[in-house]
XYZ file of C-alpha atoms in Angstrom:
583
model
C -0.315 0.058 0.414
C 1.594 3.494 -0.699
C 1.276 6.518 0.671
C -1.152 8.217 -0.533
C -1.051 12.526 -0.741
C -4.120 13.433 -2.568
C -5.317 16.061 -4.433
C -7.034 17.802 -1.732
C -4.122 17.540 0.931
C -1.552 18.317 -1.438
C -3.107 21.636 -2.730
C -1.813 24.897 -2.311
C -3.887 28.606 -1.672
C -1.858 31.601 -3.684
C -1.196 32.704 -0.035
C 1.070 29.911 0.559
C -1.289 28.541 3.424
C -1.000 24.354 3.486
C -4.133 23.235 1.716
C -4.106 20.545 4.831
C -5.822 24.406 6.846
C -8.879 23.920 4.189
C -11.677 23.248 5.351
C -12.965 21.893 1.972
C -9.867 20.653 0.622
C -9.710 17.815 4.064
C -10.811 14.210 3.724
C -14.425 13.380 4.336
C -14.311 11.538 7.247
C -16.729 10.008 9.398
C -15.371 11.170 13.129
C -15.119 8.449 15.697
C -14.983 10.513 19.159
C -16.885 12.341 20.465
C -16.339 15.797 20.452
C -16.189 17.282 24.362
C -16.613 20.400 25.407
C -15.675 22.316 28.141
C -12.056 20.485 29.038
C -8.921 22.312 29.667
C -6.493 21.584 26.893
C -2.215 21.718 28.135
C -0.494 24.041 25.285
C 1.303 21.517 22.599
C 4.101 23.803 22.518
C 5.300 23.469 25.913
C 5.388 20.057 25.804
C 7.232 19.490 22.283
C 9.109 23.145 22.530
C 10.627 20.790 26.436
C 12.936 18.466 24.572
C 15.456 20.217 23.504
C 16.685 21.430 27.159
C 15.576 18.373 28.656
C 17.392 16.060 26.048
C 20.809 18.533 27.234
C 20.092 17.664 30.751
C 19.913 13.437 29.926
C 22.925 13.414 28.159
C 24.604 15.020 30.558
C 23.569 12.161 33.554
C 20.569 14.992 35.408
C 18.242 13.064 34.113
C 18.463 9.466 34.900
C 20.787 7.477 36.642
C 21.468 3.593 35.373
C 23.524 2.691 38.088
C 21.754 2.624 41.075
C 22.559 0.422 44.596
C 19.715 -2.271 42.512
C 21.174 -2.122 39.044
C 22.957 -4.996 39.364
C 19.750 -7.098 40.221
C 17.839 -5.484 37.010
C 15.992 -8.192 35.380
C 16.348 -9.548 31.564
C 14.594 -7.720 29.382
C 11.321 -8.946 27.617
C 11.148 -11.446 24.873
C 9.272 -9.216 23.048
C 10.246 -10.421 18.526
C 13.596 -11.373 17.521
C 16.070 -8.596 18.761
C 17.430 -7.789 14.571
C 22.091 -6.721 15.076
C 23.527 -5.596 12.410
C 27.610 -6.668 12.581
C 30.771 -4.389 11.432
C 31.635 -6.241 7.833
C 28.326 -7.970 7.100
C 26.815 -8.189 3.762
C 23.135 -7.028 4.675
C 21.533 -4.503 7.107
C 18.914 -5.440 7.740
C 16.670 -7.280 9.591
C 15.488 -11.048 8.492
C 12.306 -10.699 7.859
C 10.937 -11.658 10.114
C 7.851 -9.772 11.818
C 8.106 -9.033 15.755
C 4.602 -9.456 17.130
C 2.157 -7.123 17.662
C 2.112 -6.537 21.643
C -1.172 -6.511 23.309
C -3.096 -2.635 22.858
C -3.398 -0.729 26.375
C -6.062 2.298 26.502
C -3.804 5.906 27.484
C -0.919 7.350 26.447
C 0.999 10.739 27.191
C 0.092 14.034 28.217
C 2.528 16.245 30.629
C 3.906 19.357 30.733
C 7.838 19.949 30.065
C 10.336 22.317 30.697
C 10.916 26.287 29.329
C 10.898 26.171 25.913
C 15.365 27.017 24.744
C 14.605 29.313 21.578
C 18.069 28.251 20.065
C 17.941 25.228 19.587
C 17.438 25.040 16.797
C 21.206 27.536 15.535
C 24.206 25.506 15.223
C 22.850 21.787 13.946
C 24.849 22.743 10.679
C 27.360 22.312 12.599
C 27.242 18.529 14.541
C 29.721 18.119 17.140
C 33.067 15.877 17.882
C 31.514 12.397 18.828
C 27.700 12.715 17.763
C 27.886 10.153 15.800
C 28.994 6.064 16.549
C 31.882 6.537 12.792
C 34.127 9.279 11.770
C 31.765 10.638 9.212
C 33.577 11.273 5.620
C 33.834 14.862 4.381
C 30.877 15.955 1.746
C 33.935 16.634 -0.831
C 34.774 12.212 0.118
C 31.129 11.318 -0.291
C 30.820 12.369 -3.632
C 34.104 11.554 -4.832
C 32.912 7.774 -3.444
C 29.891 7.609 -4.980
C 30.889 9.319 -9.010
C 29.524 11.534 -11.028
C 25.829 11.105 -11.725
C 25.175 8.072 -9.597
C 24.072 7.656 -5.894
C 23.183 10.881 -4.982
C 20.953 11.054 -1.837
C 18.490 13.830 -1.647
C 15.409 15.229 0.840
C 11.861 16.295 -0.396
C 11.679 19.623 0.733
C 8.361 21.149 1.768
C 8.079 25.116 1.618
C 5.282 25.659 3.700
C 7.163 24.237 5.957
C 11.099 26.640 6.978
C 12.825 27.413 10.164
C 10.452 29.997 10.802
C 7.442 30.993 9.430
C 7.766 34.563 11.095
C 11.158 35.583 12.507
C 10.215 35.392 15.975
C 10.524 33.920 19.545
C 9.545 29.993 19.626
C 7.196 30.523 22.331
C 5.737 33.391 20.205
C 6.296 32.395 17.203
C 3.245 30.937 14.422
C 4.346 27.611 14.748
C 3.293 28.402 18.556
C 0.970 29.829 17.810
C -1.255 29.036 15.245
C -0.422 24.649 14.504
C 0.676 23.377 17.502
C -1.984 24.879 19.563
C -5.634 23.074 18.532
C -6.975 26.727 18.685
C -4.952 27.784 15.734
C -5.655 30.265 13.475
C -8.873 30.490 15.068
C -9.966 26.876 15.774
C -9.478 25.859 11.862
C -7.692 22.518 13.896
C -9.265 21.503 16.319
C -10.707 18.813 14.992
C -7.928 16.730 14.391
C -6.744 18.378 17.485
C -4.230 20.789 16.036
C -2.548 20.889 12.629
C 1.143 19.831 13.373
C 2.400 17.334 16.611
C 6.438 18.600 15.966
C 8.034 21.395 14.494
C 11.786 22.694 13.571
C 13.821 22.611 15.954
C 13.967 26.935 17.358
C 16.336 29.339 15.309
C 16.949 32.367 17.557
C 15.197 35.915 15.013
C 17.548 37.336 12.820
C 17.910 40.763 11.519
C 18.365 40.892 7.061
C 17.527 38.464 4.904
C 16.469 36.354 7.359
C 14.278 34.068 5.260
C 17.494 33.256 3.387
C 19.615 32.794 5.970
C 17.854 30.228 7.593
C 17.119 28.440 4.204
C 21.182 28.310 3.920
C 21.217 27.200 7.092
C 19.094 23.885 5.997
C 21.405 23.177 2.907
C 24.313 23.033 5.704
C 22.342 20.837 8.145
C 21.463 18.991 4.994
C 24.466 19.472 3.629
C 26.844 17.818 7.132
C 24.620 14.781 6.964
C 25.922 13.628 3.903
C 22.536 14.966 1.910
C 23.477 15.903 -2.256
C 20.293 18.297 -2.628
C 16.882 18.188 -1.779
C 14.439 17.643 -4.479
C 11.488 20.982 -4.372
C 8.326 20.473 -4.483
C 6.739 22.946 -6.793
C 3.303 23.974 -4.273
C 3.252 27.342 -6.869
C 3.825 29.541 -9.307
C 3.121 32.542 -7.001
C 2.881 33.850 -2.628
C 4.901 33.088 0.002
C 5.089 28.614 -1.604
C 7.376 30.278 -5.008
C 9.268 32.783 -3.446
C 10.398 30.550 -0.606
C 11.362 28.245 -3.798
C 13.666 30.873 -5.007
C 15.051 31.267 -2.003
C 16.220 27.650 -1.433
C 18.188 28.505 -5.148
C 19.807 31.156 -4.356
C 20.548 29.660 -0.185
C 22.128 26.351 -2.137
C 24.075 28.168 -4.762
C 25.942 30.356 -2.155
C 26.412 27.283 0.697
C 27.587 25.575 -1.531
C 28.188 24.444 -5.629
C 28.162 21.013 -5.271
C 24.589 20.780 -3.525
C 21.874 21.021 -6.005
C 17.877 21.404 -5.727
C 16.476 18.657 -7.832
C 12.790 20.712 -8.770
C 9.799 18.356 -8.494
C 6.812 19.755 -10.307
C 2.971 18.954 -7.922
C 0.663 18.472 -10.296
C -1.966 17.997 -7.807
C -1.160 21.710 -7.031
C -0.417 23.519 -9.549
C -3.726 25.719 -11.220
C -3.095 25.190 -14.651
C -3.217 22.277 -17.399
C -1.034 24.943 -19.697
C 1.739 22.124 -20.157
C 3.901 26.008 -21.123
C 2.848 27.545 -17.524
C 5.315 24.986 -16.303
C 8.067 24.989 -18.378
C 7.712 28.715 -17.723
C 8.160 28.177 -13.881
C 10.552 25.401 -13.930
C 13.166 27.086 -16.946
C 12.639 30.402 -13.830
C 14.203 28.393 -11.142
C 16.417 25.711 -13.183
C 18.271 29.350 -14.597
C 20.469 29.004 -10.756
C 23.199 27.065 -10.958
C 22.136 24.961 -8.325
C 19.060 22.824 -10.320
C 20.408 19.557 -10.957
C 21.723 18.801 -14.298
C 23.157 15.146 -15.200
C 27.281 15.747 -16.724
C 25.587 15.975 -20.606
C 23.690 19.257 -19.259
C 20.060 17.852 -18.561
C 17.840 19.856 -16.990
C 16.365 17.510 -13.730
C 12.731 17.567 -13.386
C 10.751 14.857 -11.050
C 6.825 15.831 -11.340
C 4.700 14.922 -7.897
C 2.951 12.321 -9.221
C 2.898 13.136 -12.603
C 0.625 10.604 -13.749
C -1.370 13.051 -13.501
C -1.080 14.100 -16.759
C -0.082 11.939 -19.630
C 2.908 11.529 -21.774
C 1.277 13.245 -24.603
C 1.450 16.332 -21.564
C 4.920 15.501 -20.447
C 6.046 15.496 -24.045
C 4.738 18.705 -24.708
C 6.286 20.032 -21.931
C 10.150 18.823 -22.779
C 9.243 20.407 -26.503
C 8.939 24.009 -24.645
C 11.459 23.636 -22.022
C 13.972 23.025 -25.194
C 12.419 25.673 -27.951
C 11.272 28.013 -25.781
C 13.744 28.190 -22.491
C 16.374 26.331 -24.449
C 16.909 24.070 -22.220
C 16.656 19.769 -22.952
C 15.029 18.162 -19.860
C 16.143 14.275 -18.232
C 12.078 12.990 -17.254
C 12.508 11.454 -13.634
C 9.129 11.283 -13.195
C 7.897 10.217 -8.959
C 4.693 8.547 -9.241
C 2.116 7.430 -6.338
C 1.098 4.482 -8.447
C 4.766 3.379 -10.470
C 2.915 -0.828 -11.965
C 0.396 1.248 -13.512
C 1.724 3.708 -15.195
C 5.949 3.512 -15.529
C 5.293 1.570 -18.872
C 4.031 4.437 -21.326
C 5.979 6.854 -20.089
C 9.122 4.881 -20.240
C 9.728 6.267 -23.403
C 9.779 9.785 -22.136
C 11.549 9.301 -18.886
C 15.401 9.239 -17.982
C 14.361 7.527 -14.571
C 11.716 6.128 -12.353
C 10.636 6.466 -8.620
C 7.607 6.423 -6.447
C 6.482 8.224 -2.647
C 5.983 4.473 -1.188
C 5.093 2.972 1.195
C 5.762 4.113 5.216
C 5.724 1.100 6.704
C 7.940 -1.516 7.501
C 5.962 -4.408 5.587
C 5.974 -4.138 2.271
C 9.081 -3.107 1.459
C 9.784 -6.110 -0.771
C 8.348 -4.805 -4.107
C 11.356 -2.631 -3.786
C 14.080 -5.073 -5.355
C 11.083 -5.293 -8.541
C 10.987 -1.546 -9.425
C 14.272 -1.145 -9.386
C 15.012 -4.435 -12.052
C 12.342 -3.098 -13.782
C 13.200 0.170 -14.379
C 17.238 -1.768 -14.753
C 15.064 -3.569 -17.338
C 13.991 -0.504 -19.295
C 17.518 1.433 -19.202
C 16.094 4.282 -16.553
C 17.896 4.643 -13.354
C 15.243 4.362 -10.140
C 15.171 6.562 -6.976
C 14.177 4.916 -3.987
C 11.877 6.739 -1.032
C 13.206 5.900 2.221
C 11.066 6.903 4.853
C 11.239 7.611 8.651
C 7.143 7.511 9.592
C 3.441 9.002 9.024
C 0.645 10.552 10.577
C -1.561 12.668 9.156
C -3.363 14.338 12.216
C -6.285 16.412 9.418
C -6.137 13.353 7.026
C -7.172 10.488 10.456
C -4.730 8.491 8.807
C -1.221 6.707 10.096
C 1.062 4.188 8.904
C 2.362 1.634 11.726
C 6.484 2.290 11.478
C 7.492 -0.166 14.204
C 10.205 2.299 15.872
C 13.141 2.573 13.349
C 11.780 -0.023 10.877
C 10.801 1.547 8.580
C 13.985 3.490 8.443
C 16.247 0.796 8.096
C 14.254 -0.880 6.050
C 13.311 0.978 3.733
C 17.728 2.479 3.546
C 17.635 -1.715 2.918
C 15.714 -1.916 -0.683
C 18.306 1.204 -1.760
C 21.535 -0.002 -0.211
C 20.528 -3.967 -1.308
C 18.441 -3.599 -4.533
C 20.711 -1.360 -6.576
C 19.318 2.114 -6.713
C 20.734 4.368 -8.423
C 18.950 7.661 -6.294
C 17.272 8.172 -3.077
C 14.728 10.945 -1.808
C 14.363 11.299 2.256
C 10.313 11.688 1.578
C 10.348 13.757 3.680
C 12.915 17.220 4.355
C 10.050 19.054 6.720
C 6.790 18.031 5.918
C 5.589 18.550 9.432
C 2.025 17.988 8.647
C 1.678 14.198 7.156
C 5.114 13.563 10.527
C 7.428 12.074 7.449
C 10.297 14.491 8.913
C 14.110 14.260 8.886
C 14.756 17.374 9.327
C 15.875 18.279 13.535
C 12.724 18.993 15.162
C 11.867 19.095 18.342
C 10.393 15.756 18.636
C 12.992 14.129 18.075
C 16.582 16.189 17.348
C 18.508 14.910 14.859
C 18.402 11.072 15.492
C 16.750 10.185 12.392
C 19.008 12.149 10.368
C 22.110 10.750 12.442
C 21.027 7.211 11.797
C 20.549 8.438 8.136
C 23.888 9.063 7.270
C 25.068 6.070 8.766
C 23.629 4.203 5.437
C 23.457 6.967 3.370
C 27.728 6.821 3.880
C 27.042 2.592 3.496
C 24.829 4.139 0.058
C 27.191 6.496 -1.164
C 30.942 4.275 -0.797
C 29.970 0.904 -1.164
C 31.299 0.073 2.801
C 30.400 -0.455 5.735
C 31.130 2.828 8.581
C 33.479 1.691 10.692
C 32.022 1.663 14.100
C 34.167 4.003 16.591
C 32.405 5.124 19.969
C 28.750 3.111 21.080
C 25.990 5.614 20.725
C 22.770 4.112 21.380
C 19.260 5.811 19.739
C 15.544 4.954 21.757
C 12.283 5.432 19.688
C 9.463 4.915 21.419
C 5.800 6.924 21.556
C 4.534 9.222 23.996
C 1.139 7.144 24.194
C -0.614 4.076 23.500
C -2.135 3.356 20.280
C -5.270 3.189 21.444
C -5.131 6.367 23.708
C -8.500 7.772 23.689
C -7.711 11.436 23.112
C -9.917 13.011 26.290
C -9.609 17.224 24.852
C -11.921 18.624 21.301
C -10.171 16.405 18.647
C -12.603 14.411 17.384
C -11.070 13.216 13.891
C -8.796 10.873 15.060
C -6.326 9.054 13.530
C -6.672 5.862 11.955
C -4.771 2.299 10.149
C -3.999 2.875 6.479
C -5.071 0.165 4.859
C -2.094 -2.346 4.145
C 0.025 -0.674 7.224
C 1.394 -3.817 8.910
C 0.073 -3.803 12.645
C -0.261 -0.892 15.684
C 1.854 -1.493 18.262
C 3.192 0.245 21.507
C 6.653 -0.666 21.661
C 10.051 1.312 22.647
C 12.833 0.382 21.089
C 16.500 1.184 22.441
C 18.711 0.728 18.593
C 23.127 0.634 19.624
C 25.532 0.714 16.953
C 28.364 -1.052 19.941
C 31.959 -1.123 18.583
C 32.247 -3.591 20.885
C 29.589 -5.914 22.961
C 28.272 -5.117 26.344
C 25.060 -4.718 28.142
C 23.100 -2.625 27.782
C 20.451 -1.805 30.882
C 16.937 0.006 30.317
C 14.108 1.686 32.195
C 10.946 1.973 30.582
C 8.643 3.138 32.787
C 8.876 1.763 36.275
C 11.004 -1.388 34.311
C 13.737 -2.156 34.658
C 15.829 -4.203 32.596
C 19.366 -5.857 30.364
C 19.914 -7.459 27.431
C 23.573 -8.872 25.714
C 24.198 -6.497 22.674
C 26.395 -7.596 20.508
C 29.312 -5.515 18.251
C 27.596 -3.001 14.953
C 24.294 -2.565 15.136
C 21.253 -4.026 17.267
C 17.349 -3.406 18.285
C 15.800 -4.923 21.323
C 12.007 -3.850 21.715
C 10.498 -3.675 24.848
C 6.731 -3.000 25.913
C 6.158 0.724 26.231
C 5.180 2.080 29.871
C 4.403 4.970 31.386
C 6.397 6.952 32.469
C 10.643 7.651 30.970
C 12.077 5.304 28.754
C 15.831 5.259 28.985
C 19.242 3.069 27.810
C 22.647 3.450 28.753
C 25.533 0.898 27.953
C 27.968 -1.022 30.339
C 31.500 -2.242 29.941
C 33.236 -3.836 32.853
C 31.873 -2.423 35.087
C 31.419 1.211 34.071
C 28.810 3.596 32.435
C 29.953 3.580 28.506
C 26.883 6.580 27.499
C 23.175 6.489 28.682
C 20.457 8.504 26.722
C 16.561 8.826 27.558
C 13.929 10.175 26.286
C 12.853 13.655 27.065
C 8.892 13.170 27.292
C 7.031 10.244 29.491
C 4.406 8.379 27.931
C 1.138 8.617 30.606
C -2.127 7.308 30.579
C -4.431 9.685 29.301
C -4.369 12.443 26.086
C -5.441 15.697 25.102
C -4.640 15.662 21.493
C -3.579 11.825 20.147
C -0.162 11.863 18.866
C 1.685 9.245 17.386
C 4.441 9.878 15.889
C 7.445 7.855 16.940
C 10.153 10.182 19.328
C 13.430 9.633 19.635
C 16.606 10.368 20.709
C 20.712 9.977 20.526
C 23.175 9.779 22.871
C 25.345 10.968 20.403
C 24.320 14.487 21.243
C 24.899 16.502 24.397
């Protein structure tokens, strides 16, 4: 089952407001919960922004001491599925294919107040601190050299409605806080689904001068530091704030790194024109920037989102106009929502193919077939790599299985021989698919991606030189019944893996060690091998934490900033993440 972006969801107002804001644009869905009036809501912004400060306290050893007097009496970890491990140098990178069973669901969930927000937590994300990763990350130039020209490229899907800041205001009072995270935001427009967003970019300090360009330059630096080659730019509209941000992103890439490229992606679910010449004009305008992604032969790469909205004849007229009117030769790499049904008829006009892909860790086996079909037709393949997907305003989510979706989609890209990768997405917070550093997840998902990206580009697994832990869990149970005014709740997408309530401790170890865990009041331990190892534990109320112990001494620790609680006022089915590598 592919994760669809409906036309209504992706439609874009000329004023730059995401279509999810439109009452007429939401998917019609019968509310499954009775609306409850008059109940107090805790501000969601406090819960989200507090993670930045709490993560720092935990990393410094303040929030949890894993080696108390009773630590040696901890019982072994309960068995929930088979642990997944990958030793350094192993030929495979993913799980054995055996799906973890789903633990019993428990009604409940989390809502809890956190510490004060850290207003500038996102200002330094483009400079990775020493020791943040379990391996030594090659410099961008070395990664490009290892991957070769026009080969093994990694892009992230950039969604212009959600830049680092919308109004250049402190995070505790900015537009994200007042209108997107708050259920009553934008005059109650999002109350039905508990607010538009559940997460946001790491806050940045207000800037003087051209603050929008400065923030986009920071995002380019952050992506480059993580090893990315560029962004796929979702062209949502031909005027207004999103168009302006698209132009600024081209300039940001040009001024930060001439090697960081922007692949142009006309969004065929939202562009308000039937005329291929109009789309060609907009693409050509952005293509004037040297940052636009081109092949070695000079052709401009264009990767329309949901290309099948228009038939191949329409796209042939588009490429003809690009050449005759603008003097630009193009290489079409359509991104389909339904690759099976459309790739054959698009083959004569395409340089390559991509698909938006699935957001659950099950059902990824078809990727190998897609790569094979593309290569058999002489086309390159751009593999979608994702982390999760939860859409409050559409009432749907996919079960990501903690980091299982991230690991399995990267596995497919590596093992199946994909040519390019598209991270879906960099920053679409309305769909909960973000890899970018965020209030809920810090740098955890982007740091994990750097590990698999290095293998994808270089052909060799990076050597693990630092013990590092990644802990992921939801802050509420999958069956949580929100007690606030939310009437539209998210339901599992058809074809997704079954919902589960688990904490995952993902360890990257340079040598075998004991990993001690704490989930609520339950303490446990397990023996983790050298390399990469995933251990599942039942989700419990309270905080979740882990520590590596070797030779009787604590090596590294991590704790999720937000606790799990039984009662929730707003449904949040995204997995939150933390890493021991960030201090």
